[in-house]
XYZ file of C-alpha atoms in Angstrom:
777
model
C 39.860 97.674 90.957
C 40.579 101.080 89.434
C 37.663 102.965 87.875
C 35.898 106.337 88.044
C 33.850 106.900 91.247
C 30.343 108.324 91.005
C 29.197 111.342 93.027
C 26.427 110.634 95.575
C 23.621 113.240 95.989
C 23.494 115.101 99.332
C 21.147 113.502 101.874
C 19.669 116.880 102.796
C 18.328 117.238 99.256
C 16.323 114.061 99.580
C 14.791 115.089 102.926
C 13.759 118.497 101.640
C 12.045 117.025 98.610
C 10.051 114.645 100.782
C 8.290 117.515 102.560
C 4.645 117.668 101.592
C 4.495 114.234 99.973
C 1.216 112.437 100.519
C 0.954 109.333 102.693
C 2.872 106.325 101.483
C 1.044 103.636 99.550
C 1.192 100.008 100.559
C 3.678 99.351 97.758
C 6.431 101.655 99.100
C 9.278 100.406 101.260
C 9.775 102.579 104.383
C 12.105 100.507 106.576
C 9.835 100.868 109.609
C 11.325 97.800 111.347
C 14.627 97.040 109.643
C 16.247 96.969 106.213
C 14.795 93.608 105.085
C 13.028 93.992 101.735
C 11.145 90.715 102.309
C 9.666 91.824 105.670
C 6.086 93.060 105.162
C 6.345 95.258 108.252
C 8.812 97.448 106.328
C 6.193 98.397 103.724
C 3.537 101.100 103.840
C 0.350 99.507 105.063
C 2.317 96.867 106.981
C 2.300 94.155 104.350
C 4.513 93.000 101.537
C 3.130 94.123 98.129
C 1.567 91.347 96.060
C 1.337 91.583 92.299
C 2.244 95.276 92.363
C 5.102 97.645 91.743
C 7.488 98.013 94.649
C 8.720 101.582 95.265
C 12.003 102.153 97.073
C 13.233 105.589 98.074
C 15.497 104.593 100.951
C 17.834 101.720 101.846
C 16.903 98.023 101.742
C 18.597 94.659 101.473
C 17.632 91.111 100.625
C 19.384 87.899 101.678
C 16.664 85.297 101.018
C 13.682 84.696 98.716
C 11.065 87.409 98.216
C 7.581 86.385 99.498
C 5.928 86.628 96.081
C 6.505 87.551 92.475
C 6.068 91.304 91.944
C 5.279 93.173 88.770
C 8.320 95.441 88.863
C 10.334 97.750 91.090
C 10.634 101.550 90.968
C 13.668 103.104 92.669
C 14.613 106.752 93.183
C 11.311 108.543 92.549
C 11.018 110.690 95.674
C 14.415 110.084 97.285
C 17.728 108.322 96.910
C 17.445 104.546 96.927
C 19.904 101.723 97.521
C 19.075 98.019 97.361
C 21.686 95.433 98.359
C 21.058 91.957 96.939
C 23.125 89.556 99.035
C 24.123 85.891 98.568
C 21.068 83.668 98.981
C 18.644 86.330 97.735
C 15.993 85.382 95.173
C 14.235 88.426 93.720
C 11.661 88.000 90.936
C 9.614 90.763 89.308
C 8.065 89.159 86.230
C 4.391 88.751 87.231
C 3.252 91.409 84.767
C 4.577 90.959 81.202
C 4.190 94.666 80.355
C 5.912 96.265 83.330
C 9.620 97.006 83.391
C 11.776 97.876 86.400
C 13.418 101.312 86.784
C 16.452 102.652 88.642
C 16.299 106.443 88.625
C 12.871 108.001 88.134
C 13.029 111.666 89.123
C 15.521 114.443 88.515
C 18.078 114.879 91.265
C 17.774 111.388 92.753
C 19.977 108.381 92.392
C 19.106 104.710 92.704
C 21.604 101.885 93.172
C 21.438 98.101 93.204
C 24.494 96.359 94.627
C 24.240 92.660 93.819
C 26.930 90.481 95.380
C 25.086 87.165 95.052
C 21.724 85.487 94.659
C 19.488 86.130 91.657
C 17.498 89.052 90.275
C 14.932 88.375 87.547
C 12.937 91.137 85.826
C 10.989 91.539 82.577
C 12.792 94.679 81.424
C 15.381 96.875 83.122
C 16.012 100.627 82.802
C 19.064 102.053 84.609
C 19.042 105.861 84.694
C 15.541 105.924 83.306
C 14.232 109.496 83.554
C 15.852 112.804 82.671
C 18.020 114.176 85.490
C 18.054 110.903 87.462
C 21.026 108.661 88.227
C 20.867 104.879 88.116
C 23.613 102.408 89.082
C 23.530 98.628 88.855
C 26.675 97.059 90.306
C 26.915 93.298 89.739
C 29.779 91.585 91.563
C 28.223 88.142 92.091
C 25.101 86.089 91.431
C 22.916 86.242 88.318
C 20.838 89.017 86.792
C 18.302 87.878 84.195
C 16.098 90.086 81.995
C 13.450 87.795 80.554
C 11.640 90.002 78.044
C 11.960 93.075 75.846
C 8.744 94.977 76.422
C 9.755 97.959 74.275
C 12.351 96.664 71.765
C 15.230 96.159 74.211
C 15.737 94.163 77.394
C 18.194 96.542 79.036
C 18.244 100.345 78.741
C 21.138 102.229 80.319
C 20.745 106.007 80.293
C 17.530 105.688 78.280
C 13.835 104.950 78.739
C 10.731 103.616 77.023
C 7.421 104.806 78.490
C 4.283 102.685 78.650
C 2.722 104.682 75.861
C 5.690 103.697 73.661
C 6.826 107.321 73.477
C 10.507 107.867 74.145
C 11.570 110.609 76.538
C 14.922 111.952 77.629
C 16.782 109.437 79.720
C 18.922 110.000 82.773
C 22.472 108.952 83.564
C 22.860 105.180 83.969
C 25.762 102.869 84.684
C 25.739 99.060 84.632
C 28.951 97.685 86.147
C 30.192 94.091 86.147
C 33.098 92.888 88.257
C 31.644 89.406 88.717
C 28.477 87.352 88.349
C 26.372 86.618 85.271
C 24.149 88.817 83.103
C 21.625 87.194 80.745
C 19.076 89.040 78.599
C 16.449 87.894 76.131
C 17.066 90.727 73.703
C 19.233 93.748 73.198
C 20.969 96.489 75.139
C 20.679 100.215 74.462
C 23.215 102.704 75.824
C 21.605 106.124 75.424
C 19.153 106.929 72.647
C 19.582 108.148 69.056
C 17.027 110.982 69.413
C 16.682 111.798 73.101
C 19.125 112.924 75.767
C 20.629 110.451 78.185
C 24.036 108.960 78.915
C 24.587 105.266 79.431
C 27.736 103.497 80.576
C 28.370 99.752 80.563
C 31.464 98.652 82.493
C 33.298 95.310 82.505
C 36.376 94.881 84.678
C 38.702 91.887 84.298
C 37.731 88.234 84.091
C 35.659 88.185 87.280
C 32.309 88.069 85.427
C 31.309 84.508 84.596
C 29.141 85.294 81.570
C 27.751 88.331 79.759
C 25.166 86.911 77.366
C 23.067 89.444 75.477
C 20.315 87.423 73.821
C 21.310 84.280 75.721
C 18.091 84.029 77.784
C 15.476 83.002 75.230
C 12.435 80.791 75.051
C 11.457 81.896 71.548
C 14.855 82.086 69.863
C 15.102 85.853 70.214
C 18.266 87.553 69.080
C 20.605 89.828 70.967
C 21.697 93.306 69.918
C 23.846 96.166 71.140
C 23.095 99.806 70.297
C 25.462 102.425 71.647
C 24.750 106.063 70.891
C 26.568 109.363 71.110
C 28.051 110.257 74.531
C 27.427 106.750 75.870
C 30.403 104.737 77.034
C 31.637 101.171 76.969
C 34.295 101.061 79.695
C 36.610 98.051 80.030
C 39.419 97.260 82.429
C 42.068 94.736 81.380
C 43.372 92.692 84.301
C 46.464 90.442 84.300
C 44.188 87.611 83.143
C 42.412 89.687 80.472
C 38.686 90.447 80.312
C 35.394 88.542 80.064
C 33.993 89.346 76.590
C 30.403 90.459 75.988
C 28.626 87.923 73.749
C 25.824 89.098 71.457
C 23.983 85.899 70.647
C 21.817 85.124 67.662
C 19.503 82.425 68.980
C 19.434 78.741 68.108
C 18.757 79.125 64.378
C 18.969 82.869 63.815
C 22.337 84.538 63.416
C 20.863 88.032 62.895
C 22.349 89.441 66.086
C 23.684 92.941 65.552
C 25.967 95.554 67.083
C 25.952 99.257 66.204
C 28.429 101.820 67.539
C 27.059 105.239 66.572
C 29.159 108.250 65.681
C 30.378 109.763 68.947
C 29.923 106.633 71.041
C 32.800 106.256 73.481
C 35.253 103.481 74.346
C 37.227 103.853 77.583
C 40.042 101.322 78.146
C 42.591 100.939 80.907
C 44.659 98.366 82.755
C 43.524 97.356 86.245
C 44.977 95.414 89.163
C 48.551 96.145 88.103
C 48.258 94.770 84.559
C 50.450 96.342 81.870
C 51.397 94.326 78.813
C 51.436 94.573 75.060
C 48.688 92.520 73.485
C 45.097 92.456 72.283
C 41.843 91.275 73.825
C 38.330 90.598 72.453
C 35.831 92.831 74.274
C 32.667 91.968 72.351
C 31.811 89.041 70.077
C 28.720 89.139 67.857
C 27.196 86.145 66.096
C 25.704 88.435 63.451
C 26.924 91.789 62.125
C 28.948 94.490 63.864
C 29.132 98.058 62.532
C 31.385 100.828 63.793
C 30.005 104.159 62.540
C 32.332 106.372 64.559
C 33.241 105.104 68.019
C 35.992 107.193 69.623
C 38.283 106.879 72.605
C 37.299 108.668 75.816
C 38.910 112.069 76.328
C 39.860 110.932 79.825
C 42.351 108.457 78.331
C 44.501 111.407 77.272
C 47.905 110.550 75.863
C 47.414 106.819 76.419
C 45.462 106.712 73.162
C 48.890 106.664 71.523
C 49.298 103.226 73.092
C 45.750 101.863 72.971
C 43.815 101.021 69.837
C 40.659 99.214 68.855
C 39.211 97.621 65.758
C 36.099 95.910 64.485
C 37.053 92.819 62.514
C 35.185 89.588 61.808
C 32.305 90.855 64.006
C 34.608 91.152 66.994
C 35.491 94.336 68.865
C 39.096 94.093 69.995
C 41.188 96.437 72.046
C 44.948 96.363 71.792
C 47.934 97.891 73.468
C 50.877 98.288 71.123
C 52.195 100.018 68.024
C 50.190 99.458 64.861
C 46.744 99.642 66.414
C 45.025 102.649 64.824
C 43.681 105.150 67.342
C 39.918 104.810 67.011
C 39.571 103.395 63.513
C 36.231 105.156 62.778
C 34.722 103.189 59.909
C 31.702 101.015 59.370
C 33.619 98.672 57.103
C 34.308 95.399 58.863
C 37.941 94.883 57.876
C 41.300 94.672 59.569
C 43.180 97.947 60.066
C 45.550 99.401 57.526
C 49.248 98.498 57.947
C 51.006 99.958 60.941
C 54.338 101.658 61.205
C 57.889 100.366 61.072
C 59.713 99.267 64.198
C 63.481 99.070 64.451
C 65.209 97.056 67.134
C 67.859 98.990 69.030
C 68.429 96.872 72.132
C 68.971 100.085 74.089
C 67.482 98.525 77.202
C 70.371 96.093 77.333
C 68.220 92.955 77.166
C 66.569 90.805 74.468
C 62.967 91.251 75.605
C 60.689 92.140 72.679
C 58.030 93.496 75.061
C 60.439 96.054 76.523
C 59.537 99.350 74.839
C 62.992 100.809 75.445
C 64.426 98.323 72.913
C 62.465 99.773 69.970
C 62.668 102.862 67.764
C 60.023 104.279 65.460
C 62.324 105.542 62.724
C 65.882 105.501 61.482
C 66.590 108.556 63.605
C 66.174 106.357 66.662
C 63.046 108.033 68.044
C 62.076 105.865 71.023
C 58.937 103.775 70.673
C 56.502 102.995 73.450
C 55.246 99.718 72.041
C 56.333 96.149 71.534
C 56.660 93.821 68.593
C 52.981 93.332 67.830
C 50.936 94.297 64.772
C 53.551 95.961 62.639
C 53.744 96.564 58.922
C 57.538 96.375 58.940
C 59.900 94.950 61.522
C 63.692 95.405 61.361
C 66.065 93.492 63.624
C 69.652 94.542 62.989
C 69.595 97.588 60.683
C 72.550 99.776 59.697
C 70.633 103.021 60.263
C 69.780 102.095 63.851
C 72.500 99.765 65.146
C 76.175 100.632 65.296
C 78.679 98.490 63.462
C 79.713 95.486 65.510
C 76.541 95.516 67.627
C 74.450 92.327 67.564
C 70.676 92.844 67.809
C 69.025 89.903 69.593
C 65.233 89.686 70.032
C 63.426 87.056 72.112
C 59.786 86.847 71.042
C 57.386 85.292 73.534
C 54.126 86.490 72.072
C 50.718 86.643 73.657
C 48.848 88.731 71.054
C 45.998 86.927 69.298
C 46.080 89.285 66.310
C 49.362 89.774 64.500
C 49.316 90.825 60.864
C 52.662 92.227 59.835
C 53.883 92.348 56.249
C 57.660 92.774 56.203
C 60.367 91.165 58.331
C 64.056 91.932 57.907
C 66.666 90.216 60.067
C 70.301 91.245 59.662
C 70.014 94.178 57.233
C 73.660 95.192 56.726
C 74.175 94.386 60.402
C 73.897 91.301 62.618
C 70.387 90.483 63.777
C 68.913 87.475 65.603
C 65.216 86.703 66.172
C 64.318 83.888 68.581
C 60.697 82.710 68.394
C 60.286 81.152 71.840
C 56.484 80.986 72.181
C 53.250 82.483 70.928
C 52.201 83.343 67.390
C 53.689 85.828 64.955
C 52.521 86.279 61.363
C 53.722 88.258 58.348
C 51.143 87.316 55.746
C 48.990 90.458 55.444
C 50.285 91.416 51.996
C 50.088 88.781 49.266
C 53.250 90.149 47.617
C 55.494 90.712 50.635
C 58.711 88.780 51.241
C 60.494 88.174 54.531
C 64.283 88.233 54.395
C 67.014 86.880 56.648
C 70.475 88.220 55.854
C 70.399 91.148 53.431
C 72.005 94.462 52.635
C 75.452 93.261 51.539
C 78.492 91.650 53.081
C 77.775 93.090 56.530
C 74.317 91.561 56.596
C 74.112 88.550 58.914
C 70.661 87.386 59.986
C 69.583 84.411 62.082
C 66.061 83.157 62.699
C 65.667 80.552 65.450
C 62.242 78.920 65.782
C 62.489 77.394 69.255
C 58.758 77.026 69.932
C 55.489 78.709 69.068
C 54.336 79.436 65.540
C 55.776 81.727 62.870
C 53.902 82.287 59.596
C 55.652 84.019 56.711
C 54.599 84.986 53.224
C 57.724 84.129 51.205
C 61.190 83.566 52.677
C 64.549 84.608 51.239
C 67.681 83.614 53.169
C 71.135 85.037 52.324
C 70.805 87.793 49.717
C 73.517 89.482 47.611
C 76.643 88.831 49.615
C 74.982 88.563 53.015
C 74.612 85.528 55.256
C 71.292 84.143 56.433
C 70.573 81.238 58.782
C 67.276 79.623 59.763
C 67.139 77.000 62.526
C 63.916 75.145 63.315
C 64.392 73.468 66.677
C 60.746 73.117 67.740
C 57.437 74.846 67.068
C 56.404 75.491 63.480
C 57.486 77.589 60.524
C 54.863 77.950 57.823
C 55.329 79.691 54.468
C 51.839 80.667 53.400
C 52.432 81.968 49.874
C 54.825 81.905 46.903
C 55.502 85.526 46.011
C 58.650 84.699 44.001
C 58.592 83.058 40.570
C 61.969 81.445 39.920
C 62.712 79.186 36.942
C 59.007 79.316 36.174
C 58.076 77.864 39.587
C 55.988 79.483 42.327
C 58.595 79.668 45.079
C 58.104 79.893 48.856
C 61.723 79.576 50.102
C 65.016 80.515 48.456
C 68.286 79.710 50.229
C 71.244 81.704 48.904
C 69.131 84.042 46.829
C 71.808 85.560 44.621
C 75.501 85.580 43.872
C 77.779 85.547 46.919
C 74.813 85.192 49.260
C 74.865 82.306 51.737
C 71.613 80.867 53.028
C 71.292 77.861 55.323
C 68.238 76.150 56.817
C 68.491 73.436 59.475
C 65.565 71.541 60.943
C 66.050 69.278 63.965
C 62.554 69.429 65.476
C 59.155 70.982 65.013
C 57.732 71.359 61.529
C 58.284 73.150 58.235
C 55.596 73.529 55.603
C 55.449 75.609 52.441
C 52.832 76.374 49.854
C 55.188 76.279 46.872
C 58.706 75.349 45.768
C 62.061 75.630 47.527
C 65.295 76.597 45.784
C 68.513 75.431 47.447
C 71.107 77.782 45.995
C 70.019 80.209 43.285
C 71.864 82.367 40.789
C 75.236 81.593 42.352
C 74.124 81.774 45.970
C 75.549 79.108 48.278
C 73.208 77.214 50.526
C 72.665 74.139 52.686
C 69.359 72.508 53.593
C 70.033 70.265 56.600
C 67.870 67.691 58.355
C 69.273 66.562 61.698
C 67.900 63.206 62.760
C 64.301 62.076 63.182
C 63.094 64.749 65.629
C 61.124 66.893 63.152
C 57.407 66.077 62.935
C 56.899 67.292 59.351
C 58.951 68.647 56.457
C 56.492 69.437 53.703
C 57.319 71.315 50.488
C 53.950 72.097 48.917
C 50.590 70.761 50.059
C 47.979 68.411 48.718
C 44.618 69.983 47.829
C 46.439 73.256 47.253
C 46.140 75.772 44.440
C 49.914 75.611 43.920
C 52.427 72.761 43.689
C 55.595 72.108 45.611
C 58.977 71.455 44.005
C 62.557 70.816 45.099
C 65.168 72.657 43.041
C 68.780 72.089 44.087
C 71.304 74.083 42.112
C 75.036 73.582 41.578
C 75.847 75.564 44.733
C 73.291 73.783 46.910
C 73.912 71.049 49.477
C 71.416 68.633 50.993
C 72.869 67.641 54.367
C 71.496 64.673 56.306
C 72.460 63.576 59.822
C 71.108 60.165 60.858
C 70.222 59.401 64.493
C 68.938 56.270 66.256
C 65.537 56.765 64.655
C 66.873 57.517 61.212
C 65.856 60.795 59.600
C 62.624 62.748 59.020
C 61.944 62.560 55.266
C 61.392 65.658 53.139
C 58.027 65.389 51.381
C 57.674 67.243 48.084
C 53.983 67.364 47.271
C 51.826 68.395 44.353
C 48.260 69.575 44.610
C 46.703 66.311 43.398
C 49.512 63.812 44.252
C 49.240 62.411 40.721
C 52.836 62.295 39.446
C 51.516 64.403 36.571
C 51.553 68.070 37.515
C 53.978 69.638 39.987
C 55.691 68.071 42.957
C 58.825 67.661 40.838
C 62.440 67.292 41.974
C 65.493 68.812 40.290
C 69.040 67.857 41.274
C 71.115 69.985 38.921
C 74.696 69.113 37.990
C 76.926 70.058 40.889
C 74.295 69.618 43.604
C 75.639 67.605 46.523
C 74.452 65.169 49.177
C 76.333 65.307 52.480
C 75.415 62.480 54.860
C 76.760 61.188 58.154
C 75.626 60.096 61.595
C 74.792 62.337 64.500
C 77.631 62.552 66.981
C 77.939 59.370 69.021
C 75.507 57.415 66.821
C 75.929 54.617 64.295
C 72.862 53.263 62.543
C 73.502 50.876 59.651
C 70.334 50.725 57.651
C 68.481 52.251 54.718
C 66.644 55.559 55.101
C 64.248 57.473 52.881
C 65.564 61.024 52.762
C 63.077 62.522 50.303
C 59.813 61.482 48.671
C 57.934 63.336 45.941
C 54.575 63.300 44.228
C 55.792 64.434 40.817
C 58.692 63.556 38.535
C 62.453 63.261 39.073
C 63.332 65.756 36.361
C 67.091 65.971 36.998
C 69.121 63.345 38.842
C 72.660 64.744 38.807
C 73.070 64.513 42.575
C 76.507 63.452 43.835
C 78.090 62.790 47.216
C 79.971 65.631 48.885
C 83.756 64.971 49.117
C 83.498 64.501 52.896
C 81.159 61.472 52.655
C 82.700 58.052 53.430
C 81.582 56.092 50.385
C 82.838 52.858 51.938
C 79.877 53.189 54.294
C 77.253 55.225 52.426
C 75.426 54.855 49.143
C 72.294 56.454 47.688
C 69.784 55.583 45.009
C 66.605 56.886 43.390
C 63.976 54.180 43.814
C 60.402 53.423 42.785
C 58.450 52.504 45.920
C 55.013 51.950 44.372
C 55.995 50.025 41.210
C 54.587 52.609 38.795
C 57.921 52.843 36.857
C 58.505 56.340 38.294
C 61.271 56.942 40.807
C 59.682 58.708 43.766
C 62.173 58.372 46.634
C 65.762 59.296 47.456
C 67.112 56.504 49.666
C 70.465 56.283 51.432
C 72.059 53.145 52.865
C 74.807 52.760 55.478
C 76.919 49.636 55.334
C 80.497 48.398 56.285
C 82.464 45.840 58.335
C 85.432 45.496 60.700
C 88.863 44.150 59.783
C 87.619 40.696 60.799
C 84.653 40.976 58.442
C 82.020 41.690 61.084
C 79.361 44.050 59.730
C 78.902 47.220 61.718
C 75.153 46.756 61.375
C 75.417 43.384 63.169
C 77.451 44.910 66.002
C 74.954 47.756 66.272
C 72.120 45.245 66.573
C 73.652 43.968 69.828
C 74.695 47.397 71.084
C 78.390 46.735 70.357
C 81.081 48.772 68.640
C 84.135 48.022 66.583
C 86.254 47.882 69.749
C 84.174 44.908 70.952
C 84.985 42.884 67.860
C 88.193 41.490 69.412
C 86.656 40.808 72.820
C 84.776 37.904 74.396
C 81.892 40.118 75.452
C 79.837 37.363 77.108
C 82.629 35.153 78.495
C 81.674 32.007 76.579
C 85.125 31.460 75.063
C 84.428 32.961 71.625
C 85.426 36.416 70.466
C 82.724 38.668 69.057
C 83.884 38.238 65.443
C 83.856 34.439 65.950
C 80.283 34.630 67.259
C 79.285 36.514 64.119
C 80.692 33.672 61.959
C 79.000 31.096 64.165
C 75.688 32.957 64.068
C 75.464 33.047 67.861
C 74.585 35.900 70.227
C 77.736 37.731 71.405
C 75.962 39.013 74.516
C 74.552 35.641 75.700
C 76.980 33.030 77.092
C 74.403 30.296 76.525
C 74.452 30.996 72.794
C 77.757 29.497 71.669
C 79.158 26.948 69.239
C 80.002 24.033 71.512
C 79.798 20.197 71.572
C 76.902 19.281 73.811
C 77.270 15.443 73.868
C 79.106 12.440 72.391
C 78.448 8.684 72.416
C 80.296 5.521 71.383
C 78.025 2.868 69.806
C 78.400 -0.930 70.013
C 79.087 -1.255 66.313
C 82.139 0.975 66.610
C 80.467 4.182 65.418
C 80.737 7.409 67.319
C 78.050 10.131 67.585
C 78.951 13.753 68.294
C 76.284 16.466 68.874
C 76.778 20.239 68.962
C 74.724 23.386 69.483
C 73.865 24.643 66.023
C 72.140 27.457 64.158
C 69.622 26.707 61.467
C 70.997 27.441 58.024
C 74.659 27.432 58.974
C 76.920 24.889 57.296
C 79.275 22.822 59.451
C 82.254 20.503 59.017
C 83.569 17.737 61.325
C 87.328 17.697 61.722
C 89.161 14.759 63.374
C 92.656 14.342 64.755
C 94.413 11.433 66.458
C 96.890 13.560 68.404
C 96.943 17.019 69.895
C 100.742 16.951 70.144
C 101.318 15.917 66.553
C 98.113 17.052 64.828
C 97.183 15.483 61.551
C 93.793 16.951 60.794
C 91.317 15.241 58.625
C 87.906 16.339 57.462
C 85.548 13.583 58.322
C 82.502 15.379 56.875
C 81.536 18.772 55.450
C 78.490 20.689 54.227
C 76.459 19.523 57.187
C 73.388 21.790 57.282
C 72.677 23.021 60.775
C 69.349 22.371 62.465
C 67.473 24.408 65.057
C 68.981 23.766 68.491
C 71.364 20.843 67.888
C 72.910 18.902 65.013
C 74.596 15.442 65.202
C 77.169 13.529 63.139
C 77.815 9.783 63.258
C 81.208 8.497 62.140
C 83.296 5.317 62.286
C 86.462 5.095 64.380
C 89.089 2.513 63.320
C 92.795 2.027 63.742
C 93.243 4.517 66.551
C 93.129 4.417 70.301
C 92.007 8.090 70.526
C 90.243 10.450 68.158
C 89.656 14.151 68.761
C 86.659 15.870 67.202
C 86.345 19.558 66.254
C 83.290 21.255 64.810
C 83.858 24.103 62.353
C 81.584 26.609 60.672
C 82.061 26.780 56.928
């Protein structure tokens, strides 16, 4: 653990000050036998104090329960004091409801509690109580509980409240947590608004189990935090983060409060080897939080260019990365103003967005020292930063929990690629901002790959004014939160191929896509393709129900809807209106010249019908046509009414076709067969696959075959022949008296097949031999 070390007073000073002190009272620890606090022989008078204050001006330790409940403890009045509370210790000083416990009572002395386990329970606690004293409470394990607030607060650090309720100058106090649990009934005060004193509260890493200010309460008291000028909140961020301080408001009262006075100090650093761009909540308040002028510690030096903090939504957050304002001294509880612009250079030679060497602060290429987080404007592939022919590739694997950018440009007159691989990234701070992929002219080529994680945009334009833009959603989610463009009178969230000569494509094969408003596929001469590959996507939603805006699908003459069908079919596109009423919004427009391109995924055939698009509004234009590449011998499409309300609400495609022998591909697919199997006896029962189709038998089961199962000659000259049959099939009985010189005759026809077997009884006359053959009609 890395933190500032305190300076210990010289031992000779303590011994000199003890000269001339009167005899010790029975309530002062002297260590006559050993260091055990609970041993009465170590106390003046030879007995453990009962119902009194315990004074400590030397060294003591406790590893088991104290003999009795004391009123309070006083440490560091006439000498330096150190009290080690070890695992197994149980220390309670709550017998008197009006007595608090003090660490640091007289000028020049220091008092320390080192608690590594067990429990310490007191009514009120003052650390660094009196002017000129030094108090240290170091909690690394166990539980410290402050059960009351005798004079307004439960815990004073670098401050005091005297029994006559008159405040005096406090000393220097530090409360440090590297582990354990701290619970108080009421608030914490670091320093004092009117009297001298310096308080420091330190939290290092995630070792502490809980820091609950206002959490210990029998009367629904509320927690508070008051930090005054020259007092410090010091936090150390470990590789696993930090345990936040919770200011609780009680069971029914959310009036908890936090106040950072002008000149209060925040000191932040990484510990235990941690160093990463991100943000972390340091304090969470259930009530109100006001920052009236907290500042970074001078000791942080130039690192304040990297660190920032903010008060937002009653949470104090610290962050490491560009865009965090240094200090943010305001009492308005809002998010910070927009940050600066980052340009991707890739100078580090890798694609890591957290590598500072890959970023520049301006078009002059001034190196940045921050990552991708919390920016107003983010450029990936920009002509002023990247040389011609250089491809800018960014892999985003975010860990920040606060990201509020406004502008995103990918491929601005250069080639840029952004891969969202994990985490969360948002660009929705400004209600009028637009995010653009492929812009700046013919040299603009932008690609956005959503591979996992979550990306939230405001309004998306893909392929603008001669440039090329591509969006691929492979997993994760892409959400378009607003509709900043108004095109053709519609609130628009996505435009593919925004203007003449621009090319914009969007392909979704997994994950989800949702928008607030309409999508335009091709606009003002821009060429575009919206593709859905198979059934892997979980949701494709244009517009939302219970929304203030409506979705719409607008496909222009230069737009293509491309569908690839897999074994599971295809994920349908849902075009929604706010009330799902077929009355307002949720409409679909297929303008003249708009095309449908449909085929199977590679290696797949799936003969069936599939719903490609459903909508909650009206089919306003239905001039959709197949693309020239579509095999119309296999595919067809139709607009259908699925709920019988006389309004077409679904675009449905159907795949059909048959082999040269007339076997439907869909029937072959049902048995896992292909066209090549049509001429084969796949189950070895003597019939080819196409013959089994005609017979209605199973081409993969030798027991399912058209065959004569029995025959019988009757006494009256009749003959009965029985065959394996399929219900609903029609059969004929063909006879012949010679196989060498066949002269076929149809003895009977239109015999309706039964389940299992069917029989025919005929008369044989004028022949020594008759051959029977069963045919399917």
